[in-house]
mmCIF file of C-alpha atoms in Angstrom:
data_model
loop_
_atom_site.group_PDB
_atom_site.id
_atom_site.type_symbol
_atom_site.label_atom_id
_atom_site.label_comp_id
_atom_site.label_asym_id
_atom_site.label_seq_id
_atom_site.Cartn_x
_atom_site.Cartn_y
_atom_site.Cartn_z
ATOM 1 C CA MET A 1 167.241 58.543 105.062
ATOM 2 C CA LEU A 2 166.516 57.553 108.674
ATOM 3 C CA ALA A 3 169.875 58.929 109.763
ATOM 4 C CA LEU A 4 169.225 62.247 108.011
ATOM 5 C CA LEU A 5 165.882 62.603 109.778
ATOM 6 C CA GLN A 6 167.754 62.668 113.088
ATOM 7 C CA VAL A 7 169.785 65.740 112.107
ATOM 8 C CA ARG A 8 168.418 68.839 113.772
ATOM 9 C CA GLY A 9 168.682 72.438 112.639
ATOM 10 C CA SER A 10 168.412 74.457 109.478
ATOM 11 C CA PHE A 11 171.125 74.237 106.851
ATOM 12 C CA ARG A 12 169.920 76.896 104.451
ATOM 13 C CA ALA A 13 171.545 80.283 104.279
ATOM 14 C CA PRO A 14 169.248 82.974 105.733
ATOM 15 C CA ARG A 15 167.604 85.210 103.156
ATOM 16 C CA ALA A 16 166.517 88.769 103.785
ATOM 17 C CA VAL A 17 162.756 89.169 104.024
ATOM 18 C CA ASP A 18 162.852 92.202 101.734
ATOM 19 C CA ALA A 19 165.255 90.624 99.209
ATOM 20 C CA PRO A 20 164.077 91.181 95.623
ATOM 21 C CA ARG A 21 162.581 88.260 93.786
ATOM 22 C CA THR A 22 164.882 86.571 91.311
ATOM 23 C CA THR A 23 164.368 84.437 88.238
ATOM 24 C CA LEU A 24 165.783 81.035 87.396
ATOM 25 C CA ARG A 25 167.770 82.529 84.540
ATOM 26 C CA ARG A 26 169.281 85.166 86.805
ATOM 27 C CA ASP A 27 170.204 82.597 89.446
ATOM 28 C CA ILE A 28 171.900 80.361 86.877
ATOM 29 C CA GLY A 29 173.814 83.318 85.489
ATOM 30 C CA GLU A 30 174.939 84.354 88.950
ATOM 31 C CA GLY A 31 176.310 80.893 89.685
ATOM 32 C CA LEU A 32 178.132 80.690 86.344
ATOM 33 C CA ARG A 33 179.652 84.153 86.749
ATOM 34 C CA PHE A 34 180.881 83.428 90.263
ATOM 35 C CA LEU A 35 182.476 80.170 89.132
ATOM 36 C CA TRP A 36 184.099 81.592 86.026
ATOM 37 C CA ARG A 37 185.615 84.565 87.872
ATOM 38 C CA ARG A 38 187.392 82.294 90.384
ATOM 39 C CA PRO A 39 190.457 80.825 88.602
ATOM 40 C CA VAL A 40 190.881 77.974 91.085
ATOM 41 C CA LEU A 41 187.265 76.811 90.859
ATOM 42 C CA ARG A 42 187.215 77.303 87.102
ATOM 43 C CA THR A 43 190.365 75.212 86.625
ATOM 44 C CA LEU A 44 189.062 72.397 88.817
ATOM 45 C CA ALA A 45 185.751 72.348 86.939
ATOM 46 C CA VAL A 46 187.560 72.126 83.592
ATOM 47 C CA MET A 47 189.798 69.327 84.894
ATOM 48 C CA VAL A 48 186.796 67.351 86.077
ATOM 49 C CA GLY A 49 184.958 67.914 82.815
ATOM 50 C CA VAL A 50 187.895 66.671 80.735
ATOM 51 C CA THR A 51 188.439 63.669 82.992
ATOM 52 C CA ASN A 52 184.787 62.713 82.860
ATOM 53 C CA LEU A 53 184.799 63.067 79.090
ATOM 54 C CA ALA A 54 187.675 60.567 78.882
ATOM 55 C CA MET A 55 186.049 58.228 81.394
ATOM 56 C CA SER A 56 182.735 58.264 79.598
ATOM 57 C CA ALA A 57 184.477 57.467 76.311
ATOM 58 C CA VAL A 58 186.080 54.419 77.905
ATOM 59 C CA SER A 59 182.921 53.400 79.755
ATOM 60 C CA ALA A 60 180.924 53.408 76.527
ATOM 61 C CA VAL A 61 183.047 50.655 74.973
ATOM 62 C CA PHE A 62 184.680 48.817 77.864
ATOM 63 C CA VAL A 63 181.957 46.182 78.127
ATOM 64 C CA LEU A 64 182.640 45.238 74.487
ATOM 65 C CA TRP A 65 186.334 44.852 75.298
ATOM 66 C CA ALA A 66 185.786 42.845 78.467
ATOM 67 C CA VAL A 67 182.721 40.598 78.180
ATOM 68 C CA GLY A 68 182.079 37.606 75.957
ATOM 69 C CA ALA A 69 183.993 34.750 74.431
ATOM 70 C CA GLY A 70 185.096 36.886 71.483
ATOM 71 C CA SER A 71 186.201 39.867 73.582
ATOM 72 C CA ALA A 72 189.780 40.791 74.402
ATOM 73 C CA MET A 73 189.408 39.897 78.104
ATOM 74 C CA GLY A 74 186.883 37.082 77.725
ATOM 75 C CA LEU A 75 185.045 37.741 80.984
ATOM 76 C CA THR A 76 181.620 36.500 81.934
ATOM 77 C CA GLU A 77 178.925 38.937 83.057
ATOM 78 C CA ALA A 78 179.568 38.029 86.700
ATOM 79 C CA GLN A 79 183.322 38.473 86.349
ATOM 80 C CA TYR A 80 182.766 41.845 84.719
ATOM 81 C CA GLY A 81 180.733 42.942 87.742
ATOM 82 C CA VAL A 82 183.525 41.864 90.070
ATOM 83 C CA LEU A 83 186.035 43.794 87.961
ATOM 84 C CA LEU A 84 184.011 47.001 88.254
ATOM 85 C CA MET A 85 183.613 46.416 91.985
ATOM 86 C CA TRP A 86 187.270 47.232 92.569
ATOM 87 C CA LEU A 87 186.676 50.847 91.651
ATOM 88 C CA ALA A 88 184.216 51.108 94.549
ATOM 89 C CA VAL A 89 186.649 49.315 96.859
ATOM 90 C CA GLY A 90 189.307 51.887 96.033
ATOM 91 C CA ALA A 91 186.847 54.747 96.542
ATOM 92 C CA VAL A 92 185.870 53.517 100.001
ATOM 93 C CA GLY A 93 189.526 53.152 100.938
ATOM 94 C CA GLY A 94 190.356 56.610 99.647
ATOM 95 C CA SER A 95 187.507 58.204 101.576
ATOM 96 C CA LEU A 96 188.742 56.623 104.808
ATOM 97 C CA VAL A 97 192.292 57.961 104.517
ATOM 98 C CA ALA A 98 191.702 61.209 102.613
ATOM 99 C CA GLY A 99 192.420 63.351 105.675
ATOM 100 C CA PRO A 100 195.809 61.823 106.593
ATOM 101 C CA VAL A 101 196.899 61.564 102.947
ATOM 102 C CA THR A 102 196.070 65.205 102.251
ATOM 103 C CA ALA A 103 197.799 66.323 105.451
ATOM 104 C CA ARG A 104 200.942 64.440 104.474
ATOM 105 C CA LEU A 105 201.124 65.188 100.740
ATOM 106 C CA GLY A 106 199.377 68.540 100.559
ATOM 107 C CA ARG A 107 196.290 69.277 98.520
ATOM 108 C CA THR A 108 197.938 69.798 95.129
ATOM 109 C CA ALA A 109 199.970 66.578 95.310
ATOM 110 C CA THR A 110 196.830 64.742 96.400
ATOM 111 C CA LEU A 111 195.026 66.039 93.321
ATOM 112 C CA GLY A 112 197.991 64.870 91.275
ATOM 113 C CA VAL A 113 197.579 61.354 92.664
ATOM 114 C CA SER A 114 193.986 61.399 91.467
ATOM 115 C CA VAL A 115 194.927 62.587 87.979
ATOM 116 C CA VAL A 116 197.585 59.897 87.609
ATOM 117 C CA GLY A 117 195.274 57.227 89.014
ATOM 118 C CA SER A 118 192.540 58.079 86.531
ATOM 119 C CA ALA A 119 194.974 58.053 83.606
ATOM 120 C CA LEU A 120 196.353 54.692 84.730
ATOM 121 C CA CYS A 121 192.881 53.194 84.982
ATOM 122 C CA LEU A 122 191.786 54.439 81.569
ATOM 123 C CA ALA A 123 194.940 53.318 79.778
ATOM 124 C CA ALA A 124 195.350 49.939 81.503
ATOM 125 C CA PRO A 125 193.103 47.912 79.126
ATOM 126 C CA ALA A 126 195.222 49.111 76.191
ATOM 127 C CA VAL A 127 198.353 47.418 77.554
ATOM 128 C CA THR A 128 196.976 44.376 79.374
ATOM 129 C CA THR A 129 193.958 42.092 79.344
ATOM 130 C CA ASP A 130 194.829 40.553 82.706
ATOM 131 C CA PRO A 131 191.758 41.108 84.934
ATOM 132 C CA LEU A 132 193.958 41.335 88.031
ATOM 133 C CA LEU A 133 196.023 44.182 86.606
ATOM 134 C CA VAL A 134 192.995 46.009 85.227
ATOM 135 C CA GLY A 135 191.253 45.535 88.574
ATOM 136 C CA ALA A 136 194.296 46.934 90.392
ATOM 137 C CA ALA A 137 194.237 49.990 88.121
ATOM 138 C CA ASN A 138 190.545 50.417 88.888
ATOM 139 C CA THR A 139 191.273 50.301 92.612
ATOM 140 C CA VAL A 140 193.928 52.998 92.274
ATOM 141 C CA ALA A 141 191.524 55.138 90.255
ATOM 142 C CA GLY A 142 188.725 54.785 92.811
ATOM 143 C CA PHE A 143 191.168 55.693 95.581
ATOM 144 C CA GLY A 144 192.212 58.821 93.691
ATOM 145 C CA ILE A 145 188.653 59.857 92.879
ATOM 146 C CA ALA A 146 187.715 59.794 96.558
ATOM 147 C CA LEU A 147 190.747 61.922 97.415
ATOM 148 C CA TRP A 148 189.848 64.400 94.679
ATOM 149 C CA ASN A 149 186.280 64.782 95.870
ATOM 150 C CA VAL A 150 187.232 65.306 99.500
ATOM 151 C CA VAL A 151 189.767 68.004 98.617
ATOM 152 C CA THR A 152 187.801 69.861 95.945
ATOM 153 C CA VAL A 153 184.296 69.765 97.399
ATOM 154 C CA SER A 154 185.468 71.065 100.769
ATOM 155 C CA LEU A 155 187.495 73.745 98.984
ATOM 156 C CA ARG A 156 184.509 74.813 96.895
ATOM 157 C CA GLN A 157 182.422 75.200 100.038
ATOM 158 C CA ARG A 158 185.077 77.374 101.650
ATOM 159 C CA LEU A 159 185.326 79.646 98.617
ATOM 160 C CA THR A 160 181.602 80.072 97.995
ATOM 161 C CA PRO A 161 179.162 82.220 100.012
ATOM 162 C CA ASP A 162 176.447 80.172 101.693
ATOM 163 C CA HIS A 163 173.629 81.721 99.682
ATOM 164 C CA LEU A 164 175.373 80.828 96.388
ATOM 165 C CA LEU A 165 176.369 77.244 97.150
ATOM 166 C CA GLY A 166 173.465 75.664 95.299
ATOM 167 C CA ARG A 167 173.912 77.871 92.233
ATOM 168 C CA VAL A 168 177.680 77.455 92.107
ATOM 169 C CA ASN A 169 177.423 73.687 92.626
ATOM 170 C CA SER A 170 174.976 73.503 89.721
ATOM 171 C CA ALA A 171 177.235 75.559 87.449
ATOM 172 C CA TYR A 172 180.251 73.502 88.452
ATOM 173 C CA ARG A 173 178.482 70.250 87.685
ATOM 174 C CA LEU A 174 177.305 71.569 84.358
ATOM 175 C CA LEU A 175 180.956 71.782 83.357
ATOM 176 C CA ALA A 176 181.978 68.643 85.241
ATOM 177 C CA TRP A 177 179.227 66.305 84.034
ATOM 178 C CA GLY A 178 178.047 68.000 80.863
ATOM 179 C CA THR A 179 180.958 66.476 78.959
ATOM 180 C CA MET A 180 179.892 62.907 79.692
ATOM 181 C CA PRO A 181 177.430 62.454 76.786
ATOM 182 C CA LEU A 182 180.053 63.931 74.469
ATOM 183 C CA GLY A 183 182.613 61.496 75.834
ATOM 184 C CA ALA A 184 180.351 58.507 75.237
ATOM 185 C CA ALA A 185 179.778 59.602 71.634
ATOM 186 C CA LEU A 186 183.492 60.199 71.156
ATOM 187 C CA GLY A 187 184.337 56.759 72.540
ATOM 188 C CA GLY A 188 181.955 55.114 70.110
ATOM 189 C CA LEU A 189 183.351 57.105 67.206
ATOM 190 C CA ILE A 190 186.981 56.276 68.022
ATOM 191 C CA GLY A 191 186.165 52.612 68.602
ATOM 192 C CA GLU A 192 184.303 52.343 65.318
ATOM 193 C CA THR A 193 186.983 54.195 63.344
ATOM 194 C CA TRP A 194 190.285 53.007 64.812
ATOM 195 C CA GLY A 195 189.383 50.104 67.100
ATOM 196 C CA LEU A 196 188.510 49.713 70.752
ATOM 197 C CA ARG A 197 192.103 49.720 71.992
ATOM 198 C CA TRP A 198 192.541 53.291 70.783
ATOM 199 C CA VAL A 199 189.714 54.480 73.016
ATOM 200 C CA PHE A 200 191.781 53.466 76.052
ATOM 201 C CA VAL A 201 194.943 54.999 74.620
ATOM 202 C CA VAL A 202 193.270 58.325 73.867
ATOM 203 C CA GLY A 203 191.420 58.345 77.189
ATOM 204 C CA GLY A 204 194.598 57.714 79.161
ATOM 205 C CA VAL A 205 196.574 60.365 77.283
ATOM 206 C CA VAL A 206 193.834 62.984 77.698
ATOM 207 C CA ALA A 207 193.520 62.281 81.432
ATOM 208 C CA ALA A 208 197.284 62.307 81.950
ATOM 209 C CA GLY A 209 197.575 65.616 80.099
ATOM 210 C CA LEU A 210 195.709 67.332 82.922
ATOM 211 C CA VAL A 211 198.918 67.368 84.982
ATOM 212 C CA VAL A 212 199.811 70.561 83.081
ATOM 213 C CA LEU A 213 196.962 72.324 84.908
ATOM 214 C CA LEU A 214 198.088 71.310 88.394
ATOM 215 C CA PRO A 215 200.329 74.391 88.834
ATOM 216 C CA ARG A 216 197.191 76.521 88.465
ATOM 217 C CA VAL A 217 195.802 74.862 91.587
ATOM 218 C CA GLY A 218 199.069 74.833 93.494
ATOM 219 C CA GLU A 219 199.027 75.257 97.244
ATOM 220 C CA GLY A 220 199.870 78.946 96.919
ATOM 221 C CA ALA A 221 196.892 79.530 94.629
ATOM 222 C CA LEU A 222 194.577 77.604 96.951
ATOM 223 C CA VAL A 223 195.696 79.526 100.026
ATOM 224 C CA ALA A 224 195.372 82.847 98.180
ATOM 225 C CA ALA A 225 191.844 81.955 97.072
ATOM 226 C CA GLU A 226 190.870 81.029 100.633
ATOM 227 C CA ARG A 227 192.362 84.237 101.987
ATOM 228 C CA ALA A 228 190.466 86.281 99.412
ATOM 229 C CA ALA A 229 187.240 84.509 100.367
ATOM 230 C CA GLN A 230 187.812 85.361 104.031
ATOM 231 C CA GLU A 231 188.501 88.991 103.178
ATOM 232 C CA ASP A 232 185.285 89.085 101.158
ATOM 233 C CA GLY A 233 183.439 87.822 104.220
ATOM 234 C CA VAL A 234 182.474 84.453 102.744
ATOM 235 C CA ARG A 235 183.392 82.802 106.039
ATOM 236 C CA GLY A 236 186.123 82.715 108.610
ATOM 237 C CA PRO A 237 188.779 79.996 108.672
ATOM 238 C CA ASP A 238 186.906 78.026 111.326
ATOM 239 C CA ASP A 239 183.359 78.515 110.047
ATOM 240 C CA GLU A 240 181.438 75.544 108.760
ATOM 241 C CA PRO A 241 179.542 76.193 105.520
ATOM 242 C CA THR A 242 175.841 75.649 105.320
ATOM 243 C CA ASP A 243 174.321 74.420 102.100
ATOM 244 C CA ASP A 244 171.329 75.060 99.931
ATOM 245 C CA GLY A 245 172.103 72.280 97.544
ATOM 246 C CA PRO A 246 173.932 68.952 97.239
ATOM 247 C CA THR A 247 177.661 69.127 97.786
ATOM 248 C CA ASP A 248 179.039 65.782 96.807
ATOM 249 C CA ASP A 249 180.218 65.503 93.274
ATOM 250 C CA GLY A 250 178.670 62.340 92.229
ATOM 251 C CA PRO A 251 179.208 58.673 92.336
ATOM 252 C CA THR A 252 182.751 57.524 92.067
ATOM 253 C CA ASP A 253 182.253 55.462 89.021
ATOM 254 C CA HIS A 254 183.436 54.962 85.623
ATOM 255 C CA GLY A 255 181.330 57.888 84.825
ATOM 256 C CA ARG A 256 182.026 60.873 87.010
ATOM 257 C CA HIS A 257 184.725 62.328 88.832
ATOM 258 C CA ASP A 258 183.601 64.970 90.968
ATOM 259 C CA ASP A 259 184.023 66.695 91.869
ATOM 260 C CA GLY A 260 184.667 62.955 90.281
ATOM 261 C CA PRO A 261 184.442 61.342 89.157
ATOM 262 C CA PRO A 262 180.614 58.047 89.965
ATOM 263 C CA ALA A 263 181.371 54.919 88.088
ATOM 264 C CA ASP A 264 178.901 54.115 85.417
ATOM 265 C CA GLU A 265 176.413 51.564 86.516
ATOM 266 C CA ALA A 266 177.386 48.704 84.278
ATOM 267 C CA ASP A 267 178.896 50.097 81.181
ATOM 268 C CA GLY A 268 182.391 50.999 81.943
ATOM 269 C CA PRO A 269 185.664 50.459 83.596
ATOM 270 C CA PRO A 270 186.233 52.144 86.864
ATOM 271 C CA ASP A 271 186.027 55.814 86.505
ATOM 272 C CA VAL A 272 186.752 60.678 87.879
ATOM 273 C CA ARG A 273 186.586 63.039 89.353
ATOM 274 C CA PRO A 274 183.249 65.192 91.876
#
């Protein structure tokens, strides 16, 4: 907070004095329409929503799998906290190297790393109860989530007009985070019906299946979307976006991906996709 107070200047898009008054409903509709009519943004929002659904399903039951003498992993409460910590460690590492990694691999391949990392993290408890291996999978997932958020949030800002950033961010997060309660309910249902191990299997398979959508956000599609935004006057290639709303996509936890997904406070294995 103290650091933010030192930042000078206005970061809101200018609004015309004679602009007509709007309503909340109209603003929400405008953000949803803009998002849905942009195939790249729409695909990324769907990918995040599906990933977060899978992560929330796993998060809802992971503590039952990991903690207690009768659990599969047999961890204490303190050991469980350390296990979840590795997701944050991976996220910090990913945020530090996101620029060089993206420059070397390209944006689409970087997103692919995140998808695979999330699937690995979600499926790991189904094949091993070794805390070191599960912790390593969590670290990989956190690393990938940070990469995803850096790539997709900056892209969303480049494709969205300044005056719509807040509305589009809200619409995007509705799709990205709105699936989380459904995922938690689904995880409980699967665990109760088939057993806890199947929650991890289903979560990993669902997350891994998102690789089929990567061609829709290939480098060619991303460049074309950026070029179209420039032609529409959203901003030039060197312009920095201003913002009228939050731009990060959430904690990198077992709970959200995005763009990724923050890890759930104490109820789940390391989590996607801001």
